mmCIF file with all atom_site columns, C-alpha atoms in Angstrom:
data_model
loop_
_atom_site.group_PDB
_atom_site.id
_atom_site.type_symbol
_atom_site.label_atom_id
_atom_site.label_alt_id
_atom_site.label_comp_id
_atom_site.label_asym_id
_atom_site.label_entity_id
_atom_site.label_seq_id
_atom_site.pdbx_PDB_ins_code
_atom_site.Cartn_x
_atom_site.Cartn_y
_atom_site.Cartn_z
_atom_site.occupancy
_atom_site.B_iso_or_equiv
_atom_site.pdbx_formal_charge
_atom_site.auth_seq_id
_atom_site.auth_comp_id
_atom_site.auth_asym_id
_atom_site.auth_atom_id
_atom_site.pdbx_PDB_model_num
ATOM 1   C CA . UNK R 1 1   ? -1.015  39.661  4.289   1.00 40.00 ? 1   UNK R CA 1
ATOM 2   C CA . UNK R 1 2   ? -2.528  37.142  1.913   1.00 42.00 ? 2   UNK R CA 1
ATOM 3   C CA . UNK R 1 3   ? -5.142  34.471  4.376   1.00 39.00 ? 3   UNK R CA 1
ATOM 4   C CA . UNK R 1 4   ? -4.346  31.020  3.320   1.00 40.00 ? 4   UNK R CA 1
ATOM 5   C CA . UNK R 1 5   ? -7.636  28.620  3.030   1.00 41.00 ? 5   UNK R CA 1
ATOM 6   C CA . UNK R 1 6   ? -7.681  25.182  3.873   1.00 42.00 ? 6   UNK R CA 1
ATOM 7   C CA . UNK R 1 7   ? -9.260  23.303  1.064   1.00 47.00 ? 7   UNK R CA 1
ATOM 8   C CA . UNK R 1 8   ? -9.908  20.524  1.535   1.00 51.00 ? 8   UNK R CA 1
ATOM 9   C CA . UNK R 1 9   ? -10.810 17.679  -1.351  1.00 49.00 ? 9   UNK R CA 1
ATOM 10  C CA . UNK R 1 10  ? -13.892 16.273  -1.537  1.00 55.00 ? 10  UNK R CA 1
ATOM 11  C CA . UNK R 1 11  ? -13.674 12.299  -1.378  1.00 73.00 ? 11  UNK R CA 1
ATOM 12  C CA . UNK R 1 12  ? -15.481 9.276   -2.149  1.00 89.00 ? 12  UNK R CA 1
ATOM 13  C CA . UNK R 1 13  ? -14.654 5.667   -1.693  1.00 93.00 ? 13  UNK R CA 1
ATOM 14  C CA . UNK R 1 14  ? -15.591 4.394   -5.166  1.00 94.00 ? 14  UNK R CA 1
ATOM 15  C CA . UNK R 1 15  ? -13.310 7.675   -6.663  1.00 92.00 ? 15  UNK R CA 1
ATOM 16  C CA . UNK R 1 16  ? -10.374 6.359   -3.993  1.00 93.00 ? 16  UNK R CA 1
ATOM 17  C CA . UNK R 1 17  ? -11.221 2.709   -5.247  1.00 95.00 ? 17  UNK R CA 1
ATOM 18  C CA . UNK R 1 18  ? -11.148 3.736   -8.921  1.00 95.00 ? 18  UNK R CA 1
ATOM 19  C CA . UNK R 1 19  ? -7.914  5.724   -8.215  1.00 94.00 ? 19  UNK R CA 1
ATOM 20  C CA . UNK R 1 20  ? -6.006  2.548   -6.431  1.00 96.00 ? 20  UNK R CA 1
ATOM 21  C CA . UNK R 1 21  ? -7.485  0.301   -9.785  1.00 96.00 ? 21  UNK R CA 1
ATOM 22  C CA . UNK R 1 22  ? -5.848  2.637   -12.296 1.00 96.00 ? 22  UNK R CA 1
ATOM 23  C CA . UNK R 1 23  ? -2.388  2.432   -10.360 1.00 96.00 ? 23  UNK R CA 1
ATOM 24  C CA . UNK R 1 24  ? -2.727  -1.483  -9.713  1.00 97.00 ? 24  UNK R CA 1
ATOM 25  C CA . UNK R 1 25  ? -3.318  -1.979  -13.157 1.00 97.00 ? 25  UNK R CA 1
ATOM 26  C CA . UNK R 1 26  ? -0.694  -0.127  -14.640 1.00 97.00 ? 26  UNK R CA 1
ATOM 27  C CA . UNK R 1 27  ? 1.460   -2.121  -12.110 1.00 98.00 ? 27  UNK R CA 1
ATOM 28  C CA . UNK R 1 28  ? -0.091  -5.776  -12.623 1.00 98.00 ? 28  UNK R CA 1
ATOM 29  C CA . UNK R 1 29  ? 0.220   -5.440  -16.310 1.00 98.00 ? 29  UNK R CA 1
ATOM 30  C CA . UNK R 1 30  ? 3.789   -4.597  -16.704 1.00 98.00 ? 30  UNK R CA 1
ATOM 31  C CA . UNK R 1 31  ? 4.405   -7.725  -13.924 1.00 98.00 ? 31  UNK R CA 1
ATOM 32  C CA . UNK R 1 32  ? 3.109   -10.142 -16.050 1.00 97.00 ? 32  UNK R CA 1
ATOM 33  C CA . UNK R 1 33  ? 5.329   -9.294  -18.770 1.00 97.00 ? 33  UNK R CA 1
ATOM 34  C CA . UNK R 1 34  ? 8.506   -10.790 -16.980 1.00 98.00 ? 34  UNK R CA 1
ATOM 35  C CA . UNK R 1 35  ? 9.786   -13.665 -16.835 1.00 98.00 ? 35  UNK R CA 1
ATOM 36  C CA . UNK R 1 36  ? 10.468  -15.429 -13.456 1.00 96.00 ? 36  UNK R CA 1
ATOM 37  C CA . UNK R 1 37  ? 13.863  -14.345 -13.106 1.00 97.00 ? 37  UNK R CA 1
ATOM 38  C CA . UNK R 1 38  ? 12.529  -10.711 -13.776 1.00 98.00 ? 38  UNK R CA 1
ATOM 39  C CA . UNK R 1 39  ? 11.081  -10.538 -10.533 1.00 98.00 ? 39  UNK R CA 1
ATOM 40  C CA . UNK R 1 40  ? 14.614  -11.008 -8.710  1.00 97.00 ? 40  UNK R CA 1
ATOM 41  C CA . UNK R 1 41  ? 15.730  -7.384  -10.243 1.00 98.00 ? 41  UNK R CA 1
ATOM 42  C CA . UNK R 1 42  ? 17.222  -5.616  -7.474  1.00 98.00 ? 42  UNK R CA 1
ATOM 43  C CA . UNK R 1 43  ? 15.126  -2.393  -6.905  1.00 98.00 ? 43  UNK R CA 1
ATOM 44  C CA . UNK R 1 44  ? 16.233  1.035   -5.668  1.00 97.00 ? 44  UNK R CA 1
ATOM 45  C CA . UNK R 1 45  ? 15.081  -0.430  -2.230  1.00 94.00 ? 45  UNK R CA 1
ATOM 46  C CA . UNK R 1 46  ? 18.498  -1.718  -0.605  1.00 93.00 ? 46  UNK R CA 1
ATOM 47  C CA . UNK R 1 47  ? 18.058  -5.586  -0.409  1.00 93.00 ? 47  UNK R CA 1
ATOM 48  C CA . UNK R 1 48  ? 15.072  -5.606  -2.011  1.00 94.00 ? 48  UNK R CA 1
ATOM 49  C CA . UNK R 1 49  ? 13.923  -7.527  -5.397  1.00 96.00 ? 49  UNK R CA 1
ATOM 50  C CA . UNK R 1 50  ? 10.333  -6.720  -7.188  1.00 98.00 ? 50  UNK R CA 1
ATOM 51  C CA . UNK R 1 51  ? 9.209   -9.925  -5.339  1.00 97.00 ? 51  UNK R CA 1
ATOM 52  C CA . UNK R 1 52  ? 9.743   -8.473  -2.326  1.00 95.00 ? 52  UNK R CA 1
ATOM 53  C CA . UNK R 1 53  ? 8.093   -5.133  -3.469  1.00 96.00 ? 53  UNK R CA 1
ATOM 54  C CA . UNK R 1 54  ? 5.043   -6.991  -4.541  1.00 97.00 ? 54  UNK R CA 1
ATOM 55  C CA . UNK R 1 55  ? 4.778   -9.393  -1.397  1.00 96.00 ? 55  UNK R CA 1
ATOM 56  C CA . UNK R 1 56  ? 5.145   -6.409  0.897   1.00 95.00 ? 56  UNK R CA 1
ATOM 57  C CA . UNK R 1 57  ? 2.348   -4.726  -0.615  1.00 97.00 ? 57  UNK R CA 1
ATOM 58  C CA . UNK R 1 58  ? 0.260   -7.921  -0.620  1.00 97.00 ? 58  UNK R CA 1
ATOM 59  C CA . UNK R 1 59  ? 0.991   -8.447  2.763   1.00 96.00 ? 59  UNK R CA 1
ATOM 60  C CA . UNK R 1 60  ? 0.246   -4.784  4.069   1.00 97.00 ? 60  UNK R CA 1
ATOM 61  C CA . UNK R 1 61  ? -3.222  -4.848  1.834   1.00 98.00 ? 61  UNK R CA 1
ATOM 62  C CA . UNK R 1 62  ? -3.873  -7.497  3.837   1.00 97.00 ? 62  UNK R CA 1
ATOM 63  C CA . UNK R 1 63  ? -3.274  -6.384  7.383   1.00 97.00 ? 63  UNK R CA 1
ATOM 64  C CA . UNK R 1 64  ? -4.798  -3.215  6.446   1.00 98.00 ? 64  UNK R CA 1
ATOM 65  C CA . UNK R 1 65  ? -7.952  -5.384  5.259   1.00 98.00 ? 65  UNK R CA 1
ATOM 66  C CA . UNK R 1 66  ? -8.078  -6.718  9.022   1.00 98.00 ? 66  UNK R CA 1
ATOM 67  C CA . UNK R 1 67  ? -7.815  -3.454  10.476  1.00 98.00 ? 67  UNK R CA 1
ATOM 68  C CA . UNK R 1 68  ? -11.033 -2.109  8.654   1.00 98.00 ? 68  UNK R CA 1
ATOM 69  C CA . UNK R 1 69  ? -12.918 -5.425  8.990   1.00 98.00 ? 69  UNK R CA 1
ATOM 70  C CA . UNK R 1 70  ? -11.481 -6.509  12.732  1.00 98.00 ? 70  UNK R CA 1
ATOM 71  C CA . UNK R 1 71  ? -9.716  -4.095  14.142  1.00 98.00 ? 71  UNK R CA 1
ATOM 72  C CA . UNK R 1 72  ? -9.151  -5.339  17.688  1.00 98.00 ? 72  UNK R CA 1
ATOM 73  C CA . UNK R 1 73  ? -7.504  -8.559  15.762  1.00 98.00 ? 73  UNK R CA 1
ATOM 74  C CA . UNK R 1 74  ? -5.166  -5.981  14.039  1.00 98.00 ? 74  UNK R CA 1
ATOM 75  C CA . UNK R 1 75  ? -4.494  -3.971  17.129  1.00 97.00 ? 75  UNK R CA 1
ATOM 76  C CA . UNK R 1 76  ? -3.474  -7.503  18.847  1.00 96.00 ? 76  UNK R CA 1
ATOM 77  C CA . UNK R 1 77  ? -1.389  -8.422  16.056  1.00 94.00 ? 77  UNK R CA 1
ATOM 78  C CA . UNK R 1 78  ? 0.465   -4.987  16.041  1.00 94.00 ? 78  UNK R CA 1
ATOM 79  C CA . UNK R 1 79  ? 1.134   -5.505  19.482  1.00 94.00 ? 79  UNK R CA 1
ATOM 80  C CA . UNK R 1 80  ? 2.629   -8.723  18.563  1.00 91.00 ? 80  UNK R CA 1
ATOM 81  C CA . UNK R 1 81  ? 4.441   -7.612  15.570  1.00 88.00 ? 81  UNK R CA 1
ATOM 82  C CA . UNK R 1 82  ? 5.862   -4.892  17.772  1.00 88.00 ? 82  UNK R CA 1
ATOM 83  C CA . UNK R 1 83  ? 7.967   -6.744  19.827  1.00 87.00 ? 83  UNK R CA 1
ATOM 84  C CA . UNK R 1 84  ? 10.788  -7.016  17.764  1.00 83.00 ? 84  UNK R CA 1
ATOM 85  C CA . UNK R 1 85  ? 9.828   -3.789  14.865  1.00 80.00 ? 85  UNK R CA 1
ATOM 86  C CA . UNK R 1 86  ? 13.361  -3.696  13.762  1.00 79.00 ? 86  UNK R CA 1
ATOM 87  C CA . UNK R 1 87  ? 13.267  -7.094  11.834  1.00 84.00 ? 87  UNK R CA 1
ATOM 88  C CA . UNK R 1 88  ? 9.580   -6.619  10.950  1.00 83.00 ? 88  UNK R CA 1
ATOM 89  C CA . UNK R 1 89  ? 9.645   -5.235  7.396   1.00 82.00 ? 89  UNK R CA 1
ATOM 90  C CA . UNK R 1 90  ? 12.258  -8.135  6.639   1.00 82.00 ? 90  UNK R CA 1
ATOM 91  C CA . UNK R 1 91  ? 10.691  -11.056 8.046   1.00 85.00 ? 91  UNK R CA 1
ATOM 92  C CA . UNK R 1 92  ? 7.593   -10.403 5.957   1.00 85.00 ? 92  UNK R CA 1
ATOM 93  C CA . UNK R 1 93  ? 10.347  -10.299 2.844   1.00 83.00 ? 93  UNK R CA 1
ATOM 94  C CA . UNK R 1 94  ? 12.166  -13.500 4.331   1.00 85.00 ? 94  UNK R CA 1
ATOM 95  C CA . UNK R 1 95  ? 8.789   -15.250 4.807   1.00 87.00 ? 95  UNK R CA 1
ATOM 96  C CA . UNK R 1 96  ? 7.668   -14.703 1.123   1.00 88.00 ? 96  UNK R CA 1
ATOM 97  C CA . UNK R 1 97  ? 10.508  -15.108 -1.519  1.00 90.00 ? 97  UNK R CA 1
ATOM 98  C CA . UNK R 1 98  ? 9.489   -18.913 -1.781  1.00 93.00 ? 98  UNK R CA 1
ATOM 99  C CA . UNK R 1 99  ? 6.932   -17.885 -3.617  1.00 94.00 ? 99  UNK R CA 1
ATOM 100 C CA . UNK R 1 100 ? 6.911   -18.130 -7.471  1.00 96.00 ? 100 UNK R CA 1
ATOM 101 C CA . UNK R 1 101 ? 6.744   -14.639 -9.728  1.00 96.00 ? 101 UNK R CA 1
ATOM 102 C CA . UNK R 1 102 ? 3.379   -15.963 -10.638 1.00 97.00 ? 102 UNK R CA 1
ATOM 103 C CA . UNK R 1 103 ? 2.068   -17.187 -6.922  1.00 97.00 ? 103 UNK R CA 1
ATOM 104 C CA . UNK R 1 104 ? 3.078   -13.545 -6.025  1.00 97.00 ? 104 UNK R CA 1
ATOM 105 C CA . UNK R 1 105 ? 0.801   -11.652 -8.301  1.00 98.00 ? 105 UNK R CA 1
ATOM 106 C CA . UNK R 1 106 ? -1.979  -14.064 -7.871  1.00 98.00 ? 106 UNK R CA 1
ATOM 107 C CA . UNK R 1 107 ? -1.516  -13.251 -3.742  1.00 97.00 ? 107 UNK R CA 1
ATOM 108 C CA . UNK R 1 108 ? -1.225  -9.305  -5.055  1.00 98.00 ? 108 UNK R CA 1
ATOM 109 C CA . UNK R 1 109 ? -4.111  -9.255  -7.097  1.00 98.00 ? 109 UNK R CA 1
ATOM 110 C CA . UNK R 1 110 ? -6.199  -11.547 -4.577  1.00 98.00 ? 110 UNK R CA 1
ATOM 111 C CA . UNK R 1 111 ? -5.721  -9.555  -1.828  1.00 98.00 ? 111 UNK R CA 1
ATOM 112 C CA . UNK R 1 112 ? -5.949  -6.059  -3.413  1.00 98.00 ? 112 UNK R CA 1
ATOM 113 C CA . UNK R 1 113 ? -9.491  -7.365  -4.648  1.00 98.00 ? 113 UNK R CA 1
ATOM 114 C CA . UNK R 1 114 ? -10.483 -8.209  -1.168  1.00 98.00 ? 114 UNK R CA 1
ATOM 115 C CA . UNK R 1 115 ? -9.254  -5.079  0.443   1.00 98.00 ? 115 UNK R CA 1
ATOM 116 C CA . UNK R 1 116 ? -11.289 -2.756  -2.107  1.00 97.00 ? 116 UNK R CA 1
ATOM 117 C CA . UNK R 1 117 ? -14.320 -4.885  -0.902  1.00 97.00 ? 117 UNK R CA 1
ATOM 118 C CA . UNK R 1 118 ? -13.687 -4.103  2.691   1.00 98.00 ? 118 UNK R CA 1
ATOM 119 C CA . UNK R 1 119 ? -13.105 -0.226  2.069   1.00 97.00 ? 119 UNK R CA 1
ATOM 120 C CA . UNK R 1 120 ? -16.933 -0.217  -0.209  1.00 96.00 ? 120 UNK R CA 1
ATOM 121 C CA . UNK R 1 121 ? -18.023 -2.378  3.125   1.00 97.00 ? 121 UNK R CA 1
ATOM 122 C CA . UNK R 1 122 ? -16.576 -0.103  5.433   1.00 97.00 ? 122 UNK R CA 1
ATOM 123 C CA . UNK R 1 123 ? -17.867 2.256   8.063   1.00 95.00 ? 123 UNK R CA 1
ATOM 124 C CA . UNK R 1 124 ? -17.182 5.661   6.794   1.00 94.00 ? 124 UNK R CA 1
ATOM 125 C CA . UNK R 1 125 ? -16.818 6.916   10.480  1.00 94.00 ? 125 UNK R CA 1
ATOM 126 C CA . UNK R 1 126 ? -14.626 4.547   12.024  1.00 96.00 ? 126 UNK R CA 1
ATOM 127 C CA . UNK R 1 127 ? -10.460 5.353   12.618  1.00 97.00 ? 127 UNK R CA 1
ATOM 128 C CA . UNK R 1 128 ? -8.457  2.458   11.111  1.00 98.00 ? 128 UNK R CA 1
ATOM 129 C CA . UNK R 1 129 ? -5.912  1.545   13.186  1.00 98.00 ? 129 UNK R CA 1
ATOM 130 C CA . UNK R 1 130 ? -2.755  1.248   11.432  1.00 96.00 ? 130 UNK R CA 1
ATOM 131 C CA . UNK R 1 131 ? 1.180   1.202   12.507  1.00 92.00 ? 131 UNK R CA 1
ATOM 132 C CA . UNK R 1 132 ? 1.784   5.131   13.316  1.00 86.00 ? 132 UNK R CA 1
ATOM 133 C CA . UNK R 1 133 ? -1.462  7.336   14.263  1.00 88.00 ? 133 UNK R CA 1
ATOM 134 C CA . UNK R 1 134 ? -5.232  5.800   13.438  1.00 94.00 ? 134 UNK R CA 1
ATOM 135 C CA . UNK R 1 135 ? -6.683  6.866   9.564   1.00 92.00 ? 135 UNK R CA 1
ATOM 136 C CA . UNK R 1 136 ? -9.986  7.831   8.221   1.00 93.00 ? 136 UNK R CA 1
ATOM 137 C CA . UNK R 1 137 ? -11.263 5.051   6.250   1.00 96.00 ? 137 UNK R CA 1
ATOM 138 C CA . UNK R 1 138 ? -10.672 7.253   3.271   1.00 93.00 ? 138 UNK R CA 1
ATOM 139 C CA . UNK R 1 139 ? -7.184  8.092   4.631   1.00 91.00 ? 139 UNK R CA 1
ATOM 140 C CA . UNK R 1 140 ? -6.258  4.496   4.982   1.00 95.00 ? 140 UNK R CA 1
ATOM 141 C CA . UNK R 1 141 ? -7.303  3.847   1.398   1.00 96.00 ? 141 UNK R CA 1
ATOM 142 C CA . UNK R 1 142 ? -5.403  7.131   -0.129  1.00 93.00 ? 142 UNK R CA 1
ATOM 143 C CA . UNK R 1 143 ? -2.269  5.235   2.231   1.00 93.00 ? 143 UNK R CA 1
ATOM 144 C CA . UNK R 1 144 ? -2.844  2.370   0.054   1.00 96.00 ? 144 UNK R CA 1
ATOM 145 C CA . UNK R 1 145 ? -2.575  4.352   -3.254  1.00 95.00 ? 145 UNK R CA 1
ATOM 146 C CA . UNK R 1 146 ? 0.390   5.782   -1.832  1.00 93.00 ? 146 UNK R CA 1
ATOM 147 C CA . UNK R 1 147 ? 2.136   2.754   -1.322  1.00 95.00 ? 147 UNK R CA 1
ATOM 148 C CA . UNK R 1 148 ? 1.200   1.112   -4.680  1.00 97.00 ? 148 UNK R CA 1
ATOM 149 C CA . UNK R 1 149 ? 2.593   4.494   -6.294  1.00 95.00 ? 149 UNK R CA 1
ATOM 150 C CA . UNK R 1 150 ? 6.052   4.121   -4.462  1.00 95.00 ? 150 UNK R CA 1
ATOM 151 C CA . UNK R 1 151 ? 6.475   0.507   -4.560  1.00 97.00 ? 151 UNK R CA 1
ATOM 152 C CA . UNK R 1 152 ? 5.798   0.593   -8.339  1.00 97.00 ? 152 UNK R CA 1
ATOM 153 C CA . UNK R 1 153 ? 8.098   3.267   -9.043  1.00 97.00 ? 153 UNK R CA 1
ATOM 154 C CA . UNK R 1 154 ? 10.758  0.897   -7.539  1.00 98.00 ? 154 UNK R CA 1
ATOM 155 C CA . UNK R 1 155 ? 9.176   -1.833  -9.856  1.00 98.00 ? 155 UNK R CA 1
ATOM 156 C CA . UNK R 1 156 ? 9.399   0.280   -12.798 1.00 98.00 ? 156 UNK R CA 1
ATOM 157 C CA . UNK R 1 157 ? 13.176  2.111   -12.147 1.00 98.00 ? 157 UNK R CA 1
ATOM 158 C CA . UNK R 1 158 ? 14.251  -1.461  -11.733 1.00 98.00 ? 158 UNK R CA 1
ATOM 159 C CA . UNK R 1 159 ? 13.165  -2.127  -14.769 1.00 98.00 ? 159 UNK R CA 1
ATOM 160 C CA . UNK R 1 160 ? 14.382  1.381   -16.340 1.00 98.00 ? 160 UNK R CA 1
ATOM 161 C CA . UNK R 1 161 ? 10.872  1.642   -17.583 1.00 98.00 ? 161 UNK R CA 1
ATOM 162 C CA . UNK R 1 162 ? 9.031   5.156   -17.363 1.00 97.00 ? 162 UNK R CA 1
ATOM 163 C CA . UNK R 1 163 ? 6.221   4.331   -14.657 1.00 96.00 ? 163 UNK R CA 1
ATOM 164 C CA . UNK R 1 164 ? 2.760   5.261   -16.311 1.00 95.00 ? 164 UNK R CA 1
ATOM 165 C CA . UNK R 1 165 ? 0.962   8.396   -14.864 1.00 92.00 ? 165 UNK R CA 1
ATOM 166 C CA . UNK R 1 166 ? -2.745  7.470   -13.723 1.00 90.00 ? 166 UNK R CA 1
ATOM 167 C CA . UNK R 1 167 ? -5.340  9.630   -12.014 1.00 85.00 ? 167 UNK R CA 1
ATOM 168 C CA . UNK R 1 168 ? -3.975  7.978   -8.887  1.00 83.00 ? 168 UNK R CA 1
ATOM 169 C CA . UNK R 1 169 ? -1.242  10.209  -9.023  1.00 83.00 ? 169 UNK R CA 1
ATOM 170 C CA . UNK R 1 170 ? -3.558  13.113  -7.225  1.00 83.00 ? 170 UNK R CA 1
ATOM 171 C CA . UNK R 1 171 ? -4.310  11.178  -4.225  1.00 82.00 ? 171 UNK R CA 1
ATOM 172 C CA . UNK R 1 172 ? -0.110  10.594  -3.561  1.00 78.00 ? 172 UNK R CA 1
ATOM 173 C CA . UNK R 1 173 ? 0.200   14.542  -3.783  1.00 79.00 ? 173 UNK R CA 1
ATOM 174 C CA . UNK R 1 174 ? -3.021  15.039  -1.582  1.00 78.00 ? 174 UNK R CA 1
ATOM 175 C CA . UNK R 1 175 ? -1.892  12.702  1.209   1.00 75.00 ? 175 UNK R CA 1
ATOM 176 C CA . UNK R 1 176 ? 2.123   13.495  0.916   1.00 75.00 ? 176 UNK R CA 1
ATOM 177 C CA . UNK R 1 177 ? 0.366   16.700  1.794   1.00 78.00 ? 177 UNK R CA 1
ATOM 178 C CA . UNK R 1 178 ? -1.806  15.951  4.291   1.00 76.00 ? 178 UNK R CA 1
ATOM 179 C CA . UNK R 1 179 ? 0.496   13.787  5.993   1.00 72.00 ? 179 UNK R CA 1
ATOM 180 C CA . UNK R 1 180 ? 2.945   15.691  6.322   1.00 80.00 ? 180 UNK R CA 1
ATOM 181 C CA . UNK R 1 181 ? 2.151   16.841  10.385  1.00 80.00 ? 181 UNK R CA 1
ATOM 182 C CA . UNK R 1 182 ? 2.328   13.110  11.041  1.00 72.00 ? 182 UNK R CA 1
ATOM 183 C CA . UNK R 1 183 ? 5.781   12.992  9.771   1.00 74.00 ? 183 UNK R CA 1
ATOM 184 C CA . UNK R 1 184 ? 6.872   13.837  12.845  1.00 72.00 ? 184 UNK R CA 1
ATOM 185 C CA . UNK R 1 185 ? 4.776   12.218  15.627  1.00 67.00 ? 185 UNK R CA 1
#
């Protein structure tokens, strides 16, 4: 009977930062090709548009920011957020689509920036609290990646555009697989 070794991959922050910039620019550069009325293109995401796409990862990037910089202020605002979870997701869509196409990606690409500067700021040993079980800092950022991946793929089947293969790509296979215990806690 063959042993099967857990391997893990070695990590660093800047490689996990360099990883999420690769997908977030393939992603940023085919949004500010369209037009206004572009970013109201349904997306395989019942209900949702690529605004919404975009403003729910902008709004995410920025919770997740407060859960690595103050996480006691996250864990209060989960708490809060909780209290009604099955409207969540769509009031953050509902509170957004005023926005303009451009006001979006200026809110995407503003607070992507400032959530890479709070993972290189971050305490390497501390558990970031997030919505289902707490993360590794690392873990956390590889979440991000993640969701910039699947969010973009929506972005880009919406648009019946192949979506772009970076070396982000890795990290989506390495947590999908690493994750997968979680799935059902």
């Amino acid at each position: 009977m063959a042993v099967r070794q857990n391997r893990l991959m070695a990590v660093s922050i800047s490689d996990l930062s360099a990883d999420l910039n690769a997908e977030s620019s393939v992603l940023c550069a085919e949004l500010a090709t369209l037009a206004e009325a572009d970013w109201m293109t349904p997306t395989p995401a019942d209900g949702w548009t690529i605004k919404d796409q975009i403003a729910h990862l902008s709004f995410f990037d920025a919770n997740v920011t407060t859960a690595v910089t103050d996480p006691d202020r996250f864990r209060r605002e989960l708490a809060e957020s909780m209290k009604n979870p099955g409207s969540f997701v769509e009031a953050i869509a509902s509170a957004n689509r005023t926005r303009s196409a451009p006001q979006t990606l200026q809110w995407f690409t503003a607070t992507r920036a400032t959530m890479v500067r709070a993972f290189a700021d971050a305490d390497l040993s501390m558990r970031v609290p997030w919505y289902g079980p707490e993360m590794s800092v690392a873990s956390a950022l590889t979440a991000r990646i993640m969701e910039t991946w699947a969010h973009g793929q929506d972005v880009f089947d919406a648009l019946g555009k192949r979506h772009p293969t970076t070396s982000a790509l890795r990290q989506v296979a390495h947590i999908g697989v690493r994750a997968l215990p979680n799935s059902f806690i």
